[in-house]
Coordinates of C-alpha atoms and ligand atoms in Angstrom, one line a residue:
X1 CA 16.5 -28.8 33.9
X2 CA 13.8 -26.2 33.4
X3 CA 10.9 -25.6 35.5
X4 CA 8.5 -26.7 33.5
X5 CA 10.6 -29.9 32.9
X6 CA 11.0 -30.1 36.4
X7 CA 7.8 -30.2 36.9
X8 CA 6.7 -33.0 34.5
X9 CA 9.2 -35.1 35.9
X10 CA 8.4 -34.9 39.4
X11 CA 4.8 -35.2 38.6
X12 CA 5.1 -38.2 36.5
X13 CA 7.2 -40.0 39.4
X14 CA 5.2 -39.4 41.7
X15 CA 1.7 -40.1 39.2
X16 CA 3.1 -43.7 38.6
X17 CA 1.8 -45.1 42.2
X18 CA 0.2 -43.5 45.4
X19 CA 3.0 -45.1 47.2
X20 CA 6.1 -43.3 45.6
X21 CA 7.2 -41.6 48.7
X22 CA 7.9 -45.0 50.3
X23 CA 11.9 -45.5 51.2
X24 CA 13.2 -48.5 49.4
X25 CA 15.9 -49.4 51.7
X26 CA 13.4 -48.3 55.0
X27 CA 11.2 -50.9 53.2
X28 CA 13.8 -53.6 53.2
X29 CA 14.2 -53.2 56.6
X30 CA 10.9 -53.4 57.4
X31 CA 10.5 -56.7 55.1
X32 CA 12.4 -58.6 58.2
X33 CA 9.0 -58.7 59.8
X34 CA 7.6 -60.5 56.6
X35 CA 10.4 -62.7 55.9
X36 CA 10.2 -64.8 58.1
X37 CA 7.5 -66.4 56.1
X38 CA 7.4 -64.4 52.4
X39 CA 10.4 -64.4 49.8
X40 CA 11.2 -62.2 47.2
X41 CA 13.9 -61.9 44.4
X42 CA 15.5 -64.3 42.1
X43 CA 15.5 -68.0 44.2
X44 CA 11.9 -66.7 45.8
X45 CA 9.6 -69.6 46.5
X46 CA 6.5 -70.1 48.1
X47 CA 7.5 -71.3 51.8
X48 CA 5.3 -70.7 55.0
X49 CA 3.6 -67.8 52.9
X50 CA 3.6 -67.5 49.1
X51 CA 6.4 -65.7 47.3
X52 CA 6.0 -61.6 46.7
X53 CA 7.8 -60.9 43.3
X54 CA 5.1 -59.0 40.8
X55 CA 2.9 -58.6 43.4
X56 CA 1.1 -55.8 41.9
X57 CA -1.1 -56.0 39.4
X58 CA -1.4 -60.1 40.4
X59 CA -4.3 -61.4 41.3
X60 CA -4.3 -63.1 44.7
X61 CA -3.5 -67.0 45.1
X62 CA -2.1 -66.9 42.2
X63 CA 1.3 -68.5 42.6
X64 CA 2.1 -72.3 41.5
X65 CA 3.8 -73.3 44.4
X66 CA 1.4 -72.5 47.6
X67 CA -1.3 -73.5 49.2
X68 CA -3.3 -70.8 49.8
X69 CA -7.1 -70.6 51.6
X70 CA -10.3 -71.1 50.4
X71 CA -10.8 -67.4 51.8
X72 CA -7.7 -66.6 49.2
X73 CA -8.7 -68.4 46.7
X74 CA -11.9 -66.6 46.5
X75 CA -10.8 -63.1 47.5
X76 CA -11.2 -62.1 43.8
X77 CA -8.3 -59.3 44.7
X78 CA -5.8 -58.2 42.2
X79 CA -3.2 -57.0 44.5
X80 CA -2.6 -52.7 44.1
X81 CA -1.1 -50.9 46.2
X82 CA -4.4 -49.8 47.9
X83 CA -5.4 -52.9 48.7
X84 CA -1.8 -54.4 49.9
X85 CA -1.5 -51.4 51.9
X86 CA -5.0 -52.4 53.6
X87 CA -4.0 -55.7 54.0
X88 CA -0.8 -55.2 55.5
X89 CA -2.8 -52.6 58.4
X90 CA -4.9 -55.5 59.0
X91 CA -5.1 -58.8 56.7
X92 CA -7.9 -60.4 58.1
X93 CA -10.1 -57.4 57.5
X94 CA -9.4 -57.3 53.4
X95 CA -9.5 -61.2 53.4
X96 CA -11.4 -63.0 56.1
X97 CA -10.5 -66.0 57.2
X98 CA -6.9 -65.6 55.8
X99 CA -4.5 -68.0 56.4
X100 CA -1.9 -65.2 56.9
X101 CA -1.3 -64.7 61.0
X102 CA 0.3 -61.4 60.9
X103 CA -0.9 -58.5 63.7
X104 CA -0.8 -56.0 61.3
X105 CA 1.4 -53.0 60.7
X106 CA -0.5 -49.3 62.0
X107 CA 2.6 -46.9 60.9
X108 CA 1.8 -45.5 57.2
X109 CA 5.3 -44.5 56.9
X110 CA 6.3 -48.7 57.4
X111 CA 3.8 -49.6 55.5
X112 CA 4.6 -46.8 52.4
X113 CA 8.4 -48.1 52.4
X114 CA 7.7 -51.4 52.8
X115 CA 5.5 -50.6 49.3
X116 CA 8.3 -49.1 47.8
X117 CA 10.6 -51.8 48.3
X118 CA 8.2 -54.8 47.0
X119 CA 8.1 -52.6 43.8
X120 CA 11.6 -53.2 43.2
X121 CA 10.8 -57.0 42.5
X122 CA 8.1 -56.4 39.8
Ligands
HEC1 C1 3.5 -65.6 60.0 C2 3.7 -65.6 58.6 C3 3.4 -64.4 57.8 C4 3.9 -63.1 57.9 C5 4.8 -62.6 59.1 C6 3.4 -62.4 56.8 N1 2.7 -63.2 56.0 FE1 1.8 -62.6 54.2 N2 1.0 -64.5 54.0 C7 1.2 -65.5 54.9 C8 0.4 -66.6 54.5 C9 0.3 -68.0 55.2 C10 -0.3 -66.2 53.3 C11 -1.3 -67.0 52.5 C12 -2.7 -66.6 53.0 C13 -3.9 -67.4 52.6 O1 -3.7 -68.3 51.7 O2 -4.9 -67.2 53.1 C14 0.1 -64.8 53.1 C15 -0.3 -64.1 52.0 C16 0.1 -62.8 51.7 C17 -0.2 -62.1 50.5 C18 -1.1 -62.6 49.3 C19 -0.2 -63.2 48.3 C20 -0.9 -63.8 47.1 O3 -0.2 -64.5 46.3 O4 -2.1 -63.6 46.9 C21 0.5 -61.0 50.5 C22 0.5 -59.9 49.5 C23 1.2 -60.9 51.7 N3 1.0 -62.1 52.4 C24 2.1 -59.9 52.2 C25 2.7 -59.9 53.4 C26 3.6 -58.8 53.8 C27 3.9 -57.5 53.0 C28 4.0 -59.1 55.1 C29 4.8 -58.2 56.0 C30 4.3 -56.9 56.3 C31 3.4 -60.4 55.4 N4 2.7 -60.8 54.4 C32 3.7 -61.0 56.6 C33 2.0 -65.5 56.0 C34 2.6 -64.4 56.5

């Protein structure tokens, strides 16, 4: 490859979402600490939390199969990856009165891979 070629292709990869230097299989890992209650791939159902395939670009509560809160309900989010990153770092900041119980994630570089690896289940 040339550089200019080179160049287009690293900028588009890294242009198609702020999160692209997320680690796919650090992300999986760090999934463990939302599995417990959120599923993803091809049997995902809602459970304790709603399922996470397409999350991006869906707007929240938007699932058949959960329950979700009032607060969720009427967040009026459509998940990005801004807003899921902000969510993750602190939930009931970006949606108060969430029914999610989760402390929160303070490492970027979890929260970047853990990104990543939710885009693999668009
Ligand atoms: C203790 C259980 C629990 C854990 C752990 C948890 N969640 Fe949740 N999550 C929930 C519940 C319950 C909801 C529904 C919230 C509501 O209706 O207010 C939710 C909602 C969500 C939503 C909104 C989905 C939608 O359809 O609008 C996203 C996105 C999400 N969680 C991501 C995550 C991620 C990523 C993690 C791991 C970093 C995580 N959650 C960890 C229980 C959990």
């Amino acid at each position: 490859m040339n550089k200019l070629a080179l160049l287009i292709a690293w900028s588009f990869a890294s242009g198609s979402y702020a999160y692209a230097a997320g680690d796919v299989a650090a992300g999986k890992v760090a999934f463990n600490k939302c599995a417990s209650c959120h599923h993803v791939g091809p049997s995902a159902r809602g459970g304790f939390g709603p399922q996470l395939n397409g999350i991006f670009g869906r707007p929240a509560a938007a699932t058949k199969d959960y329950n979700y809160s009032t607060a969720m309900k009427n967040s009026g989010i459509v998940w990005s990856d801004k807003n899921l990153a902000a969510f993750i770092r602190s939930p009931n900041d970006v949606v108060p009165g969430t029914k999610m119980r989760f402390w929160g994630i303070g490492d970027e570089k979890q929260i970047a891979d853990l990104l990543a690896y939710l885009h693999t289940f668009q």
